CSV table of C-alpha atoms and ligand atoms in Angstrom, one decimal:
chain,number,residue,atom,x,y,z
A,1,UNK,CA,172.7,-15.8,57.3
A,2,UNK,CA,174.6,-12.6,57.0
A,3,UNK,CA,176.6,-11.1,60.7
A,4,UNK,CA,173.2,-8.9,61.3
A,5,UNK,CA,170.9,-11.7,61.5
A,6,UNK,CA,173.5,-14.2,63.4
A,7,UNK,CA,173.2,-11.5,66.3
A,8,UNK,CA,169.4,-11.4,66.4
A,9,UNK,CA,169.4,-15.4,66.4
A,10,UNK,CA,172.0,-15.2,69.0
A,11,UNK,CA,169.5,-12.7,71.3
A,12,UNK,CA,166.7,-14.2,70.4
A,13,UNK,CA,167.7,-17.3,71.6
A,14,UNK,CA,169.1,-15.7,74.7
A,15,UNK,CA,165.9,-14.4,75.3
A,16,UNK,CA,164.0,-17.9,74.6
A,17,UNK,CA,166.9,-19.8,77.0
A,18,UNK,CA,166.4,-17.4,79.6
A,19,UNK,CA,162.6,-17.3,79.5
A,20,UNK,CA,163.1,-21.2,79.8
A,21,UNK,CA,165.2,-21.3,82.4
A,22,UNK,CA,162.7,-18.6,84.4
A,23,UNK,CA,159.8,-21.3,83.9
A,24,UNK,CA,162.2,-24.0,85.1
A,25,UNK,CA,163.0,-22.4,88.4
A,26,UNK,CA,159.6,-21.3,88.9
A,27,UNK,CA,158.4,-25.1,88.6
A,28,UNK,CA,161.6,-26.1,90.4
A,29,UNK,CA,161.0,-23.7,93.3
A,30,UNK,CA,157.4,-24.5,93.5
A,31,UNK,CA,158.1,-27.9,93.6
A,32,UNK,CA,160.8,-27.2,96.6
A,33,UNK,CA,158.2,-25.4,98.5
A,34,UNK,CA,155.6,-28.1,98.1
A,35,UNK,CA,158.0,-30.3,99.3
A,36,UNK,CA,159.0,-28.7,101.9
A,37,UNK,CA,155.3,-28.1,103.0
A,38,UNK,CA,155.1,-31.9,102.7
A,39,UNK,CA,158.1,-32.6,104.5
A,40,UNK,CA,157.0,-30.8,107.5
A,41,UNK,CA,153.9,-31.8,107.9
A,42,UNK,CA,151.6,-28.6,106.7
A,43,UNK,CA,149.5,-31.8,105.2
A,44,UNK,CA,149.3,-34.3,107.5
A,45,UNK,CA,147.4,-32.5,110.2
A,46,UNK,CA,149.0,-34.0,114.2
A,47,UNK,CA,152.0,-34.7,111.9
A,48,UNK,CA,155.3,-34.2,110.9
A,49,UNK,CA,158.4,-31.3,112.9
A,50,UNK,CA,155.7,-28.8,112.9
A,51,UNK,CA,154.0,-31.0,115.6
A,52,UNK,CA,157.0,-32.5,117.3
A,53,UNK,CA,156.3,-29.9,120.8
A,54,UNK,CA,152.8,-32.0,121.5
A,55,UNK,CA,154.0,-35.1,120.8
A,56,UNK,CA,154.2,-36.4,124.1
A,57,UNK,CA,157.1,-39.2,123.7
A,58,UNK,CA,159.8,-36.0,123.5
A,59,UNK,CA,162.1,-38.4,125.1
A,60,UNK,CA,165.1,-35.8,124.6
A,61,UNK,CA,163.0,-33.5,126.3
A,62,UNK,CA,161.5,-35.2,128.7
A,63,UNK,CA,164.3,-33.5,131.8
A,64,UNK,CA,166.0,-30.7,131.5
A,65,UNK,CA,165.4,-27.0,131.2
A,66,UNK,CA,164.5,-27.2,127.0
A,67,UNK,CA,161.4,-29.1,128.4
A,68,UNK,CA,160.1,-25.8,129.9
A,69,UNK,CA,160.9,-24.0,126.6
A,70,UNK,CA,159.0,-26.7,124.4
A,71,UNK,CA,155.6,-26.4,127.2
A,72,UNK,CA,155.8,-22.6,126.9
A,73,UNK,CA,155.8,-22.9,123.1
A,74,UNK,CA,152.5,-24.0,123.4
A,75,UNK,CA,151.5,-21.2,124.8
A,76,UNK,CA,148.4,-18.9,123.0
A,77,UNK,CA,149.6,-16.1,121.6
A,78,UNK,CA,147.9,-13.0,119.5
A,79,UNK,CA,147.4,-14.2,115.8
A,80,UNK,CA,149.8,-17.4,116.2
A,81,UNK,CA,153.0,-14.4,115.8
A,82,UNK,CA,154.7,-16.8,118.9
A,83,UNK,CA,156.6,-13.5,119.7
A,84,UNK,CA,159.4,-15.0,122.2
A,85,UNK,CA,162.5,-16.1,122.2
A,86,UNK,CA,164.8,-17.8,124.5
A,87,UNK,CA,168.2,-18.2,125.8
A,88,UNK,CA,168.6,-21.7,127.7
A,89,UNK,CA,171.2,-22.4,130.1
A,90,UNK,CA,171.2,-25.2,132.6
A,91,UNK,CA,170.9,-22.7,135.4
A,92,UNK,CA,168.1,-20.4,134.1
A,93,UNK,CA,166.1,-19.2,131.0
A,94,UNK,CA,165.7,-16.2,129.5
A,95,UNK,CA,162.5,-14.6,127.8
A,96,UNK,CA,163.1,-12.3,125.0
A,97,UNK,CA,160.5,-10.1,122.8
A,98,UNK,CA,160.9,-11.1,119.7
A,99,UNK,CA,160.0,-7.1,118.1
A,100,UNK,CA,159.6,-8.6,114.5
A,101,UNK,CA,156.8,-10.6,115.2
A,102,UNK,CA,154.5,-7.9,116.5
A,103,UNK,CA,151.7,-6.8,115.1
A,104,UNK,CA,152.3,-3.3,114.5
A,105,UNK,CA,149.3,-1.1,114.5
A,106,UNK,CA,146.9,-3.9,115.3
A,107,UNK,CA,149.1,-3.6,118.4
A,108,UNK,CA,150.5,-0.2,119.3
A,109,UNK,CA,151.3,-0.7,122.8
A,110,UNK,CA,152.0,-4.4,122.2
A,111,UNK,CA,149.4,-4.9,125.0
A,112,UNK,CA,148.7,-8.1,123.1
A,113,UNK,CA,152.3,-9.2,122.5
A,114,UNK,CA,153.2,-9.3,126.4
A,115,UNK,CA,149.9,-10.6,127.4
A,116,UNK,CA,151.5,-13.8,124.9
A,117,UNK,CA,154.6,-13.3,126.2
A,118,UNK,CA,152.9,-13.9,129.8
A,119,UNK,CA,151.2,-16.7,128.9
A,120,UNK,CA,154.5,-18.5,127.6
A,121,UNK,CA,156.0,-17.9,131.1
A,122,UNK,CA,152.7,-19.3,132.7
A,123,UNK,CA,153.2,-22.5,131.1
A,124,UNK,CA,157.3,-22.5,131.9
A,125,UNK,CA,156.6,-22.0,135.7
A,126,UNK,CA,153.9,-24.5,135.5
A,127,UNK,CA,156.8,-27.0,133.7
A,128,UNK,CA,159.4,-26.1,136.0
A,129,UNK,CA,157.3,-27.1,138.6
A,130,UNK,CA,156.4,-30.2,136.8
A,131,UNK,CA,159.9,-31.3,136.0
A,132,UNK,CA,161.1,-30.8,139.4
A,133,UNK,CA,162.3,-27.2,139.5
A,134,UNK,CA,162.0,-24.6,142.4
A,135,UNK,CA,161.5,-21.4,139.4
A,136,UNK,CA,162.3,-17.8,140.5
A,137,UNK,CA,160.6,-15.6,138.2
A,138,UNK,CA,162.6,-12.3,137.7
A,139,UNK,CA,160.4,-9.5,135.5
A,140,UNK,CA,162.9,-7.4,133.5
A,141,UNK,CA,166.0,-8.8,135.0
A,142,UNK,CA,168.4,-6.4,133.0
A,143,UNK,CA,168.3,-2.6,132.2
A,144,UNK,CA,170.6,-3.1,129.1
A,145,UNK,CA,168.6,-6.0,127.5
A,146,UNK,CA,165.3,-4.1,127.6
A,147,UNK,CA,163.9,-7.2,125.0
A,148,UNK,CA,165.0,-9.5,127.8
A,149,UNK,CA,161.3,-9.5,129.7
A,150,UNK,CA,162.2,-12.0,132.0
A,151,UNK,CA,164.4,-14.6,133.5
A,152,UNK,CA,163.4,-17.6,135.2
A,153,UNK,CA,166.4,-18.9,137.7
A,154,UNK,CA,166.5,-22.9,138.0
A,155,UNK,CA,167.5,-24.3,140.7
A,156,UNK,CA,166.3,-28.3,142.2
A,157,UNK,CA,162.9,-28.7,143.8
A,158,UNK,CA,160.3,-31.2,144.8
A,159,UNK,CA,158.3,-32.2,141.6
A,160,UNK,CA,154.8,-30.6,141.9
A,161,UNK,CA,152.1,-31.7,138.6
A,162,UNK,CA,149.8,-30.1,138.4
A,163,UNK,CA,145.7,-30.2,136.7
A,164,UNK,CA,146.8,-27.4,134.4
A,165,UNK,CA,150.1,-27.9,133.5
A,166,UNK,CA,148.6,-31.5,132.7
A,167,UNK,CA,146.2,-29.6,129.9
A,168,UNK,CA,149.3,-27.8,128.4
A,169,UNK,CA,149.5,-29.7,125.5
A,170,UNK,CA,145.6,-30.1,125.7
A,171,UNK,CA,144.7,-26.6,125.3
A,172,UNK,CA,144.1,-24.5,121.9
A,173,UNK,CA,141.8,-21.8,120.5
A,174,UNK,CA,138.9,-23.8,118.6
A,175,UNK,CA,137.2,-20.3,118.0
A,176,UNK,CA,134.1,-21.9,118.6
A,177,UNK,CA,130.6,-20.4,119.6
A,178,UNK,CA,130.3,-19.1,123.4
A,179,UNK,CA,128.5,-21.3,125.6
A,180,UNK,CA,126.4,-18.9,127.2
A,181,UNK,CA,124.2,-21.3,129.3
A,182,UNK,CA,127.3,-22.5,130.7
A,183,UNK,CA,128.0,-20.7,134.4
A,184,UNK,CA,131.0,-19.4,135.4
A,185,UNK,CA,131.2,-20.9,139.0
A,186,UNK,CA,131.5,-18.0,141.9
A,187,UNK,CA,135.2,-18.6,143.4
A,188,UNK,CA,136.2,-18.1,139.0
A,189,UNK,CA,134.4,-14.5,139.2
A,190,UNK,CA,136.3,-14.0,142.4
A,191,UNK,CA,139.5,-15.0,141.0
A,192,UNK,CA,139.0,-12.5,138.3
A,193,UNK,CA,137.7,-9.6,140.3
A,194,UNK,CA,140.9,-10.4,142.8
A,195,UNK,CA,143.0,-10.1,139.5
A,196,UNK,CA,141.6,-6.4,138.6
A,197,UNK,CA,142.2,-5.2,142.0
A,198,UNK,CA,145.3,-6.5,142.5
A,199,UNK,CA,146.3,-3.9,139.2
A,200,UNK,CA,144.8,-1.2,140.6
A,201,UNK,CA,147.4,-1.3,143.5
B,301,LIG,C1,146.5,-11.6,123.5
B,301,LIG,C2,145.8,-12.6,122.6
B,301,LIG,C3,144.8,-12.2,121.8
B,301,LIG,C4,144.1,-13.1,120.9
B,301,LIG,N1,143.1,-12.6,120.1
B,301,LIG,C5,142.4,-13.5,119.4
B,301,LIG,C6,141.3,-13.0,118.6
B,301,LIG,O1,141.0,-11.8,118.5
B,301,LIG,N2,140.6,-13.9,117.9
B,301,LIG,C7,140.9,-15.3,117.9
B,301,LIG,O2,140.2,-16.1,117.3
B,301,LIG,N3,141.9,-15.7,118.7
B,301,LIG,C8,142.7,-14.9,119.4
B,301,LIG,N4,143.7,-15.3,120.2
B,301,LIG,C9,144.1,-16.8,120.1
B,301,LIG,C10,145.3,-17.0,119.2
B,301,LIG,O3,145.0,-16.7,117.9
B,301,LIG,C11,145.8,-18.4,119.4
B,301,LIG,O4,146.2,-18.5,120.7
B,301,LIG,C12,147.0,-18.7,118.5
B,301,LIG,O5,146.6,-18.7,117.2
B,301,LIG,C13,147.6,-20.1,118.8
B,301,LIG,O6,146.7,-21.1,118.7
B,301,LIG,P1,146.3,-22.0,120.0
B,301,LIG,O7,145.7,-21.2,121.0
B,301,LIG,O8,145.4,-23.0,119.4
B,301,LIG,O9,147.6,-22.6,120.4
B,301,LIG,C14,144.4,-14.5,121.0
B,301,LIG,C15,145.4,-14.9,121.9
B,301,LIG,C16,146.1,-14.0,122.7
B,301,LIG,C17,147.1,-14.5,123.7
């Protein structure tokens, strides 16, 4: 082999090696990610961290204010985005807009993205409540944090349950057919109209 064709062999089995080692960390990251999906649970449906804010033995969570974080995570939201973030202190919580997760033009005004964000803070006040909280609820508590969209302030109260915070964990979208022989009882309409005119104020 004269110096000519030693260089081709040499590149050519540069080429080769690399093409190799490509394959390998395909297979290799494939297999991480498969692993991964197995590890948390993407598999083994009521299973696994992905599941760990319904499971209802939370014994680390079961006081304290990251119990009210892990009910409002439950919270529907538009397109599963969970657009919120929070900042937990002993003394109050913070609810931020998390702006990455919107939906961009499928939500201009991000009209959907607070009516999720307002559903997480349903289920915190609900929790509070539950876990012995008196909750303030403070809308927009800070001009220079314009993400911040609300702060909840924490101080001790009288444990009130309550039927709905009880179907917190209960609760998801099963996109299911509407009932429509089922009635919607009068005091529900009245609640709703109540709700529209209380906007319009
Ligand atoms: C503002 C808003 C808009 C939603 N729009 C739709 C929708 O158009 N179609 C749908 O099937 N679900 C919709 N959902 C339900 C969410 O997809 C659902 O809450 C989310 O995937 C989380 O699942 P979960 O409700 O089972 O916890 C919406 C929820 C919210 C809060």
């Amino acid at each position: 082999m004269n110096i000519q064709e030693n260089k081709e062999f040499e590149r050519l089995s540069r080429r080769v090696f690399l093409k190799r080692l490509g394959g390998a960390v395909l297979v290799i990251s494939v297999a991480g990610l498969a692993w991964r999906m197995i590890d948390q649970g993407v598999f083994s449906t009521g299973k696994g961290p992905a599941y760990e804010a319904w499971n209802s033995s939370k014994d680390n969570l079961e006081s304290g204010p990251l119990a009210l974080v892990n009910d409002a995570i439950l919270a529907s939201n538009p397109h599963n985005t969970q657009p919120w973030l929070f900042k937990v202190t002993d003394s109050f919580i913070e609810i931020y807009a998390d702006e990455s997760r919107n939906l961009g033009a499928f939500d201009p005004m991000r009209r959907e993205m607070f009516i999720g964000l307002g559903c997480a803070i349903e289920n915190m006040m609900l929790s509070a409540n539950a876990h012995g909280y008196n909750p303030k609820l403070i809308y927009k508590p800070s001009i220079t944090e314009p993400d911040c969209i609300a702060r909840i302030d924490l101080t001790p109260g009288a444990k009130k349950d309550s039927p709905l915070y009880q179907e917190i964990p209960h609760r998801h979208t099963h996109r299911g057919k509407y009932d429509t022989d089922r009635q919607i009882s009068k005091s529900i309409l009245a609640d709703i109209k109540n709700l529209l005119q209380m906007r319009k104020k």
